[in-house]
Amino acid sequence: MKKLLNTLYVTRQETYVHKERDTIVINSAGEKLAQFPALTISNILCFGQVSVSPPMMGYCGENGIGLVFYTEYGRFLARMIGKQTGNVLLRRTQYRLADDPEKANAIARVMVGAKIANARTVLMREIRNHGEHANISRAVEQLGYSLKSCQFSQSVPQTMGIEGDAAATYFSVFNGLIRGSRFQFNGRIRRPATDPVNALLSFIYSLITQECVSALMGVGLDPYVGFLHQDRPGRPSLALDLLEEFRASWADRFVLTLLNRRQLSPQAFVTEASGAVRLTDDTRKQVLVAFQERKQEEVVHPYLQEKVPYGLLPHCQALLLARHLRGDMEFYTPYLIK
Amino acid sequence: MLILITYDVSVLTKSGQRRLRAIARTCLDYGMRVQNSVFECEVTPDQYVRLKNELLNIYDPHQDSLRFYMLGSKGRQKIEHWGAKVIPDPIKDALII
């Protein structure tokens, strides 16, 4: 199994990232803040006013290190793409399947099915740990129906519809999973998020999307051509497809842990004049530390039957998808939690 | 696997000082400087071979010495750090600047 390498987050403003031989150096006001060997890093995530030297960019491209730029508040801006790795035949297969509505749907509905199944498991776990709750039980039942109808979905738009329905059901009871009354969740709101829970969810989804992009590129797939999500310039559709399996199973549970363990308080967020809510600098750091810890935690992959750190799950799934596209496996096996 | 590298380089001559800098820079490519001439490198077996070869090409066997300690894959747990200048583990710790 691949070695889980580290991610370097540069959140300090007015910093300069450059390379010295094979090391990554971060400078601020001419002073060396840190230096890391490049062979331990797989991704560099820059937030806000961070400049990166052209030789560093070239080095990242050549060595397959992901270089991603976000605004200071964590909104995705750009990603640098280096040379394509992997087999061109694999990518051609991917494009052909994406163009074939029936075959695309065969994969799309598996991914949506996994998303719904994982969301349902999260809710059932809630019932198991904290007792019966009428609304949640009803949602579990509804998600069960969605899961069934997903099996028989005939087209990608139909699968999309089932997915949207299931997401609405799931998020309608999500507030019930947050303990205490410090945080309220009244449905999923994006661009911009107008409450802390939504802000946190968006931030974590965006981080895991980047992990998915890197994983797909790593196995030689094109992250921009998806099966469920349609092509749109600049949108990593396949990474978003892959993300579906990790939304409830990884992202939502991680957010719930942060909130329910009271690791974050309402003061950890600021509301801007526009109504948009964002994480304060300290909070973002705290969340990234917790995210990094979660990435190290090991789970047994239900299909591979192997212990893997959370951080490598996107890589495992990308690998399974590539195997399916190559024809080595008849079906794509999604990531399902117990 | 975790490798601990320590060295003594004779710096009486200009060329000795050059060797010292070259060895330090090479070690930095593979790991973290934990004390002045002590490095911890988390490397794969092939990277270790490369690193060792690079160092052996630089040092002068008559004046300098190099020591490699193989701490294995659980090496991190065999380390205690006391005092100032805690060095992050570049593989496991959250690297947030």
Coordinates of C-alpha atoms in Angstrom, one line a residue:
Chain A
M1 CA 0.0 0.0 0.0
K2 CA 1.0 3.5 -0.7
K3 CA 2.6 5.5 2.0
L4 CA 0.5 8.3 3.4
L5 CA 2.5 11.5 2.9
N6 CA 1.9 14.8 4.7
T7 CA 0.0 17.9 3.6
L8 CA 1.6 21.3 4.2
Y9 CA -0.9 24.0 5.0
V10 CA 0.4 27.6 4.6
T11 CA -2.1 29.8 6.4
R12 CA 0.2 32.6 7.5
Q13 CA -0.2 35.7 5.4
E14 CA 2.6 37.2 3.3
T15 CA 4.7 34.1 3.3
Y16 CA 7.0 32.9 0.5
V17 CA 7.3 29.2 -0.4
H18 CA 10.4 28.2 -2.4
K19 CA 12.7 25.3 -2.8
E20 CA 16.2 24.7 -1.7
R21 CA 17.6 21.6 -3.3
D22 CA 15.0 19.0 -2.5
T23 CA 13.5 20.8 0.4
I24 CA 10.5 23.1 0.7
V25 CA 11.3 26.3 2.6
I26 CA 8.7 28.8 4.0
N27 CA 9.9 32.3 4.5
S28 CA 8.3 35.3 6.1
A29 CA 9.9 38.8 5.9
G30 CA 13.2 37.2 4.8
E31 CA 13.2 34.9 7.8
K32 CA 13.1 31.1 7.4
L33 CA 10.0 29.8 9.2
A34 CA 10.3 26.1 8.4
Q35 CA 12.0 23.7 6.1
F36 CA 10.8 20.2 5.2
P37 CA 12.1 17.5 2.9
A38 CA 9.9 17.4 -0.2
L39 CA 9.8 13.7 -0.2
T40 CA 7.5 13.7 2.9
I41 CA 5.0 16.1 1.3
S42 CA 2.2 15.2 -1.2
N43 CA 0.2 18.4 -1.2
I44 CA 0.8 22.1 -0.5
L45 CA -2.3 24.0 0.3
C46 CA -1.9 27.8 0.3
F47 CA -4.4 30.1 2.0
G48 CA -4.5 33.7 1.0
Q49 CA -1.5 35.8 0.4
V50 CA 1.1 33.1 -0.1
S51 CA 3.5 33.3 -3.0
V52 CA 5.2 30.3 -4.4
S53 CA 8.4 30.6 -6.5
P54 CA 8.3 29.4 -10.1
P55 CA 11.0 26.8 -9.5
M56 CA 8.9 25.4 -6.6
M57 CA 5.9 25.2 -8.9
G58 CA 8.0 23.4 -11.5
Y59 CA 9.3 21.0 -8.9
C60 CA 5.7 20.3 -7.7
G61 CA 4.6 19.6 -11.3
E62 CA 7.5 17.3 -12.0
N63 CA 7.3 15.3 -8.7
G64 CA 3.5 15.0 -8.5
I65 CA 3.1 17.3 -5.5
G66 CA -0.3 18.9 -5.5
L67 CA -0.2 22.7 -5.2
V68 CA -3.6 24.3 -4.4
F69 CA -4.5 27.9 -3.8
Y70 CA -7.4 29.0 -1.6
T71 CA -8.6 32.4 -0.4
E72 CA -7.7 33.3 3.1
Y73 CA -11.1 32.0 4.2
G74 CA -10.7 28.6 2.5
R75 CA -12.6 29.0 -0.7
F76 CA -11.0 27.1 -3.6
L77 CA -9.2 29.3 -6.2
A78 CA -6.8 27.3 -8.3
R79 CA -4.8 24.1 -8.5
M80 CA -1.6 23.5 -10.4
I81 CA -1.5 20.5 -12.6
G82 CA 1.8 18.9 -13.5
K83 CA 2.5 16.3 -16.1
Q84 CA -0.2 13.6 -16.6
T85 CA 0.7 10.3 -15.0
G86 CA -0.6 7.0 -15.9
N87 CA -1.9 5.3 -18.9
V88 CA -3.6 7.2 -21.7
L89 CA -5.6 4.1 -22.6
L90 CA -7.2 4.2 -19.1
R91 CA -8.2 7.8 -19.6
R92 CA -9.7 7.1 -23.0
T93 CA -11.8 4.3 -21.4
Q94 CA -12.9 6.8 -18.8
Y95 CA -14.0 9.3 -21.5
R96 CA -15.8 6.6 -23.4
L97 CA -17.7 5.4 -20.4
A98 CA -18.5 9.0 -19.4
D99 CA -20.0 9.5 -22.9
D100 CA -22.1 6.4 -22.7
P101 CA -25.2 7.3 -20.7
E102 CA -26.0 3.8 -19.6
K103 CA -22.5 2.9 -18.5
A104 CA -22.0 6.2 -16.8
N105 CA -25.1 5.7 -14.9
A106 CA -24.0 2.2 -13.8
I107 CA -21.1 3.8 -12.0
A108 CA -23.0 6.9 -10.9
R109 CA -25.7 5.0 -9.1
V110 CA -23.2 2.9 -7.2
M111 CA -21.6 6.1 -5.9
V112 CA -24.9 7.6 -5.0
G113 CA -26.0 4.4 -3.5
A114 CA -22.9 4.4 -1.3
K115 CA -23.5 8.0 -0.3
I116 CA -27.1 7.2 0.8
A117 CA -26.1 4.0 2.5
N118 CA -23.4 5.8 4.5
A119 CA -25.8 8.6 5.4
R120 CA -28.2 6.0 6.6
T121 CA -25.6 4.3 8.7
V122 CA -24.7 7.6 10.3
L123 CA -28.3 8.1 11.3
M124 CA -28.8 4.5 12.5
R125 CA -25.7 4.8 14.6
E126 CA -27.2 7.9 16.2
I127 CA -30.3 5.9 17.1
R128 CA -28.2 3.1 18.5
N129 CA -26.1 5.4 20.6
H130 CA -28.7 8.0 21.7
G131 CA -32.0 6.2 21.5
E132 CA -35.0 6.2 19.3
H133 CA -36.1 9.4 17.7
A134 CA -39.2 9.6 15.5
N135 CA -37.8 12.0 12.9
I136 CA -34.5 10.2 12.5
S137 CA -36.2 6.8 12.2
R138 CA -38.4 8.1 9.5
A139 CA -35.4 9.5 7.7
V140 CA -33.7 6.1 7.9
E141 CA -36.7 4.5 6.4
Q142 CA -36.9 7.0 3.6
L143 CA -33.2 6.6 2.9
G144 CA -33.8 2.9 2.6
Y145 CA -36.4 3.6 -0.1
S146 CA -34.0 5.9 -1.9
L147 CA -31.3 3.2 -1.8
K148 CA -33.7 0.7 -3.4
S149 CA -34.8 3.1 -6.1
C150 CA -31.2 3.9 -6.8
Q151 CA -30.7 0.3 -7.8
F152 CA -33.3 0.6 -10.5
S153 CA -32.3 4.1 -11.7
Q154 CA -32.3 4.2 -15.5
S155 CA -30.4 7.4 -16.2
V156 CA -27.9 9.8 -14.7
P157 CA -30.5 12.6 -14.3
Q158 CA -32.8 10.1 -12.4
T159 CA -29.8 9.1 -10.2
M160 CA -29.2 12.8 -9.6
G161 CA -32.8 13.3 -8.6
I162 CA -32.6 10.4 -6.1
E163 CA -29.4 11.8 -4.7
G164 CA -31.0 15.2 -4.2
D165 CA -34.0 13.8 -2.5
A166 CA -31.9 11.7 -0.2
A167 CA -29.6 14.6 0.7
A168 CA -32.7 16.7 1.6
T169 CA -34.0 13.9 3.8
Y170 CA -30.7 13.4 5.5
F171 CA -30.0 17.1 6.1
S172 CA -33.6 17.7 7.4
V173 CA -32.6 15.6 10.5
F174 CA -28.9 16.5 10.6
N175 CA -29.6 19.1 13.3
G176 CA -30.7 16.3 15.6
L177 CA -27.2 14.9 15.5
I178 CA -25.7 18.0 17.0
R179 CA -25.6 17.8 20.8
G180 CA -26.5 20.8 23.0
S181 CA -28.0 24.1 21.7
R182 CA -24.9 26.0 20.9
F183 CA -25.1 25.2 17.2
Q184 CA -28.2 25.1 15.0
F185 CA -28.4 23.6 11.6
N186 CA -31.4 24.6 9.4
G187 CA -30.6 22.9 6.1
R188 CA -27.6 23.0 3.8
I189 CA -26.7 26.5 2.6
R190 CA -23.7 27.1 0.3
R191 CA -22.0 30.0 -1.4
P192 CA -21.8 31.5 1.0
A193 CA -22.6 29.6 4.2
T194 CA -24.6 31.7 6.6
D195 CA -24.1 29.6 9.7
P196 CA -21.2 28.0 11.4
V197 CA -22.2 24.4 10.7
N198 CA -22.6 25.0 7.0
A199 CA -19.3 27.0 6.9
L200 CA -17.5 24.0 8.6
L201 CA -19.1 21.4 6.2
S202 CA -18.1 23.5 3.2
F203 CA -14.6 23.8 4.4
I204 CA -14.2 20.1 5.0
Y205 CA -15.8 19.1 1.8
S206 CA -13.4 21.3 -0.1
L207 CA -10.4 19.8 1.7
I208 CA -11.5 16.2 0.9
T209 CA -12.3 17.1 -2.7
Q210 CA -8.7 18.1 -3.1
E211 CA -7.6 14.8 -1.6
C212 CA -9.8 13.1 -4.2
V213 CA -8.4 15.1 -7.1
S214 CA -4.8 14.2 -6.0
A215 CA -5.8 10.5 -5.6
L216 CA -7.4 10.4 -9.1
M217 CA -4.5 12.1 -10.7
G218 CA -2.2 9.7 -8.9
V219 CA -3.8 6.6 -10.4
G220 CA -3.9 8.2 -13.9
L221 CA -7.5 9.2 -14.1
D222 CA -8.8 12.6 -15.3
P223 CA -10.4 14.2 -12.3
Y224 CA -12.4 16.6 -14.5
V225 CA -14.5 14.1 -16.4
G226 CA -17.1 12.5 -14.1
F227 CA -20.0 10.1 -14.4
L228 CA -22.5 11.5 -12.0
H229 CA -21.5 15.2 -12.2
Q230 CA -21.7 16.7 -15.7
D231 CA -18.7 18.4 -17.3
R232 CA -18.3 22.0 -16.4
P233 CA -15.2 24.1 -17.1
G234 CA -13.0 24.0 -14.0
R235 CA -15.1 21.6 -12.1
P236 CA -13.4 18.4 -11.0
S237 CA -16.4 16.3 -11.7
L238 CA -14.9 12.9 -11.0
A239 CA -13.5 14.1 -7.7
L240 CA -16.9 15.3 -6.8
D241 CA -18.3 11.9 -7.7
L242 CA -15.8 10.2 -5.5
L243 CA -16.5 12.7 -2.7
E244 CA -20.1 11.4 -2.5
E245 CA -18.9 8.3 -0.7
F246 CA -17.0 10.3 1.8
R247 CA -19.5 13.0 2.6
A248 CA -21.4 11.3 5.4
S249 CA -18.8 8.7 6.3
W250 CA -15.9 11.0 6.7
A251 CA -16.7 14.7 6.5
D252 CA -20.0 14.9 8.3
R253 CA -18.9 12.6 11.1
F254 CA -15.7 14.6 11.5
V255 CA -17.7 17.8 11.7
L256 CA -20.1 16.3 14.3
T257 CA -17.1 15.1 16.4
L258 CA -15.7 18.6 16.4
L259 CA -19.0 20.2 17.5
N260 CA -20.1 17.5 19.9
R261 CA -16.8 17.2 21.7
R262 CA -17.1 21.0 22.1
Q263 CA -13.8 21.5 20.4
L264 CA -15.2 24.5 18.7
S265 CA -17.4 27.3 20.2
P266 CA -19.7 29.7 18.5
Q267 CA -17.0 32.4 19.0
A268 CA -14.8 30.4 16.7
F269 CA -16.7 31.9 13.7
V270 CA -17.3 35.4 12.5
T271 CA -20.2 36.7 10.5
E272 CA -19.4 39.2 7.8
A273 CA -21.5 42.2 6.8
S274 CA -22.7 40.2 3.8
G275 CA -24.1 37.5 6.1
A276 CA -21.4 35.0 5.2
V277 CA -20.0 33.1 8.1
R278 CA -16.4 32.1 8.1
L279 CA -13.9 30.4 10.4
T280 CA -11.4 32.6 12.3
D281 CA -7.8 32.0 11.6
D282 CA -7.2 30.2 14.8
T283 CA -10.2 28.0 14.2
R284 CA -9.1 27.1 10.8
K285 CA -5.8 26.0 12.2
Q286 CA -7.4 24.0 14.9
V287 CA -9.7 22.3 12.4
L288 CA -6.7 21.5 10.2
V289 CA -4.8 19.9 13.1
A290 CA -7.9 17.8 13.9
F291 CA -8.3 16.9 10.2
Q292 CA -4.7 15.8 10.0
E293 CA -5.1 13.6 13.1
R294 CA -8.2 12.0 11.6
K295 CA -6.2 11.3 8.4
Q296 CA -3.8 9.3 10.4
E297 CA -6.4 7.2 12.0
E298 CA -6.7 3.7 10.6
V299 CA -9.8 1.9 9.5
V300 CA -10.1 -1.5 7.9
H301 CA -11.2 -1.0 4.3
P302 CA -14.4 -3.1 3.9
Y303 CA -13.5 -4.4 0.5
L304 CA -9.7 -4.5 0.5
Q305 CA -9.7 -6.0 4.0
E306 CA -6.6 -4.1 4.8
K307 CA -5.9 -1.5 7.5
V308 CA -5.6 1.9 5.8
P309 CA -5.3 5.4 7.2
Y310 CA -8.3 7.6 6.5
G311 CA -6.1 9.9 4.4
L312 CA -5.5 7.0 1.9
L313 CA -9.2 6.2 1.4
P314 CA -9.6 8.4 -1.7
H315 CA -6.5 6.7 -3.1
C316 CA -8.0 3.2 -2.5
Q317 CA -11.2 4.2 -4.1
A318 CA -9.5 5.8 -7.1
L319 CA -7.5 2.6 -7.5
L320 CA -10.7 0.4 -7.4
L321 CA -12.3 2.7 -10.0
A322 CA -9.3 2.5 -12.2
R323 CA -9.4 -1.3 -11.9
H324 CA -13.0 -1.3 -12.9
L325 CA -12.4 0.9 -15.9
R326 CA -9.5 -1.3 -17.0
G327 CA -11.9 -4.2 -16.9
D328 CA -10.0 -6.0 -14.2
M329 CA -13.1 -5.9 -12.0
E330 CA -16.6 -6.2 -13.2
F331 CA -18.1 -3.7 -10.8
Y332 CA -16.9 -0.6 -9.0
T333 CA -16.9 -1.2 -5.3
P334 CA -17.7 1.9 -3.3
Y335 CA -16.5 2.7 0.3
L336 CA -19.2 1.7 2.8
I337 CA -19.0 2.1 6.5
K338 CA -20.3 -0.5 8.9
Chain B
M1 CA 11.8 3.4 8.4
L2 CA 13.4 6.0 10.6
I3 CA 17.2 6.6 10.3
L4 CA 19.2 8.7 12.7
I5 CA 22.3 10.2 11.2
T6 CA 25.1 11.8 13.1
Y7 CA 28.4 13.0 11.8
D8 CA 31.7 14.6 12.8
V9 CA 33.4 16.5 10.0
S10 CA 36.9 18.1 10.4
V11 CA 36.5 21.8 9.7
L12 CA 40.2 22.8 10.0
T13 CA 40.4 23.3 6.3
K14 CA 38.3 25.1 3.7
S15 CA 37.4 21.9 2.1
G16 CA 36.4 20.4 5.4
Q17 CA 33.9 23.3 5.9
R18 CA 32.6 22.7 2.4
R19 CA 32.1 19.0 3.2
L20 CA 30.3 19.9 6.4
R21 CA 27.8 22.1 4.6
A22 CA 27.3 19.6 1.8
I23 CA 26.6 16.8 4.2
A24 CA 24.1 18.9 6.2
R25 CA 22.3 20.0 3.0
T26 CA 22.1 16.4 1.7
C27 CA 20.6 15.3 5.0
L28 CA 18.0 18.1 4.9
D29 CA 16.8 16.7 1.6
Y30 CA 15.7 13.6 3.3
G31 CA 14.9 14.5 6.9
M32 CA 14.8 17.0 9.7
R33 CA 17.7 18.6 11.6
V34 CA 17.1 17.8 15.2
Q35 CA 20.4 19.0 16.6
N36 CA 23.5 20.6 15.1
S37 CA 24.9 17.5 13.5
V38 CA 22.1 15.1 14.1
F39 CA 19.3 14.3 11.6
E40 CA 16.2 12.1 11.7
C41 CA 15.2 10.9 8.3
E42 CA 12.0 9.0 7.6
V43 CA 12.9 7.2 4.3
T44 CA 11.9 4.2 2.3
P45 CA 14.7 1.5 1.8
D46 CA 15.5 2.8 -1.7
Q47 CA 15.7 6.4 -0.5
Y48 CA 18.0 5.2 2.3
V49 CA 20.4 3.7 -0.2
R50 CA 20.4 6.9 -2.3
L51 CA 21.0 9.1 0.8
K52 CA 23.8 6.9 2.1
N53 CA 25.5 6.9 -1.3
E54 CA 25.3 10.6 -1.6
L55 CA 26.8 11.1 1.9
L56 CA 29.6 8.5 1.3
N57 CA 30.5 10.5 -1.9
I58 CA 31.0 13.7 0.1
Y59 CA 32.7 12.7 3.3
D60 CA 36.5 12.1 3.7
P61 CA 37.1 8.7 5.2
H62 CA 40.4 9.8 6.7
Q63 CA 39.1 12.9 8.6
D64 CA 35.3 12.6 9.0
S65 CA 32.9 10.0 10.4
L66 CA 29.4 9.2 9.7
R67 CA 27.0 7.1 11.8
F68 CA 23.7 5.6 10.7
Y69 CA 21.3 4.3 13.3
M70 CA 18.4 2.2 12.0
L71 CA 15.5 2.9 14.3
G72 CA 13.0 0.9 12.2
S73 CA 9.4 1.6 11.5
K74 CA 8.5 2.1 15.1
G75 CA 11.5 4.3 15.6
R76 CA 9.4 7.4 16.5
Q77 CA 8.3 5.7 19.7
K78 CA 11.8 5.2 20.9
I79 CA 12.5 8.9 21.0
E80 CA 12.1 11.2 24.0
H81 CA 12.7 14.9 23.6
W82 CA 13.4 17.2 26.5
G83 CA 13.9 20.9 26.4
A84 CA 13.7 23.6 23.7
K85 CA 13.3 23.4 19.9
V86 CA 10.8 20.6 19.4
I87 CA 11.1 19.4 15.8
P88 CA 7.9 18.4 14.1
D89 CA 7.6 14.9 12.5
P90 CA 7.3 15.8 8.8
I91 CA 5.3 12.7 8.0
K92 CA 2.8 12.5 10.9
D93 CA 2.4 16.0 12.5
A94 CA 0.0 18.6 11.1
L95 CA 2.2 21.0 9.2
I96 CA 0.5 24.3 9.5
I97 CA 2.5 27.5 9.0

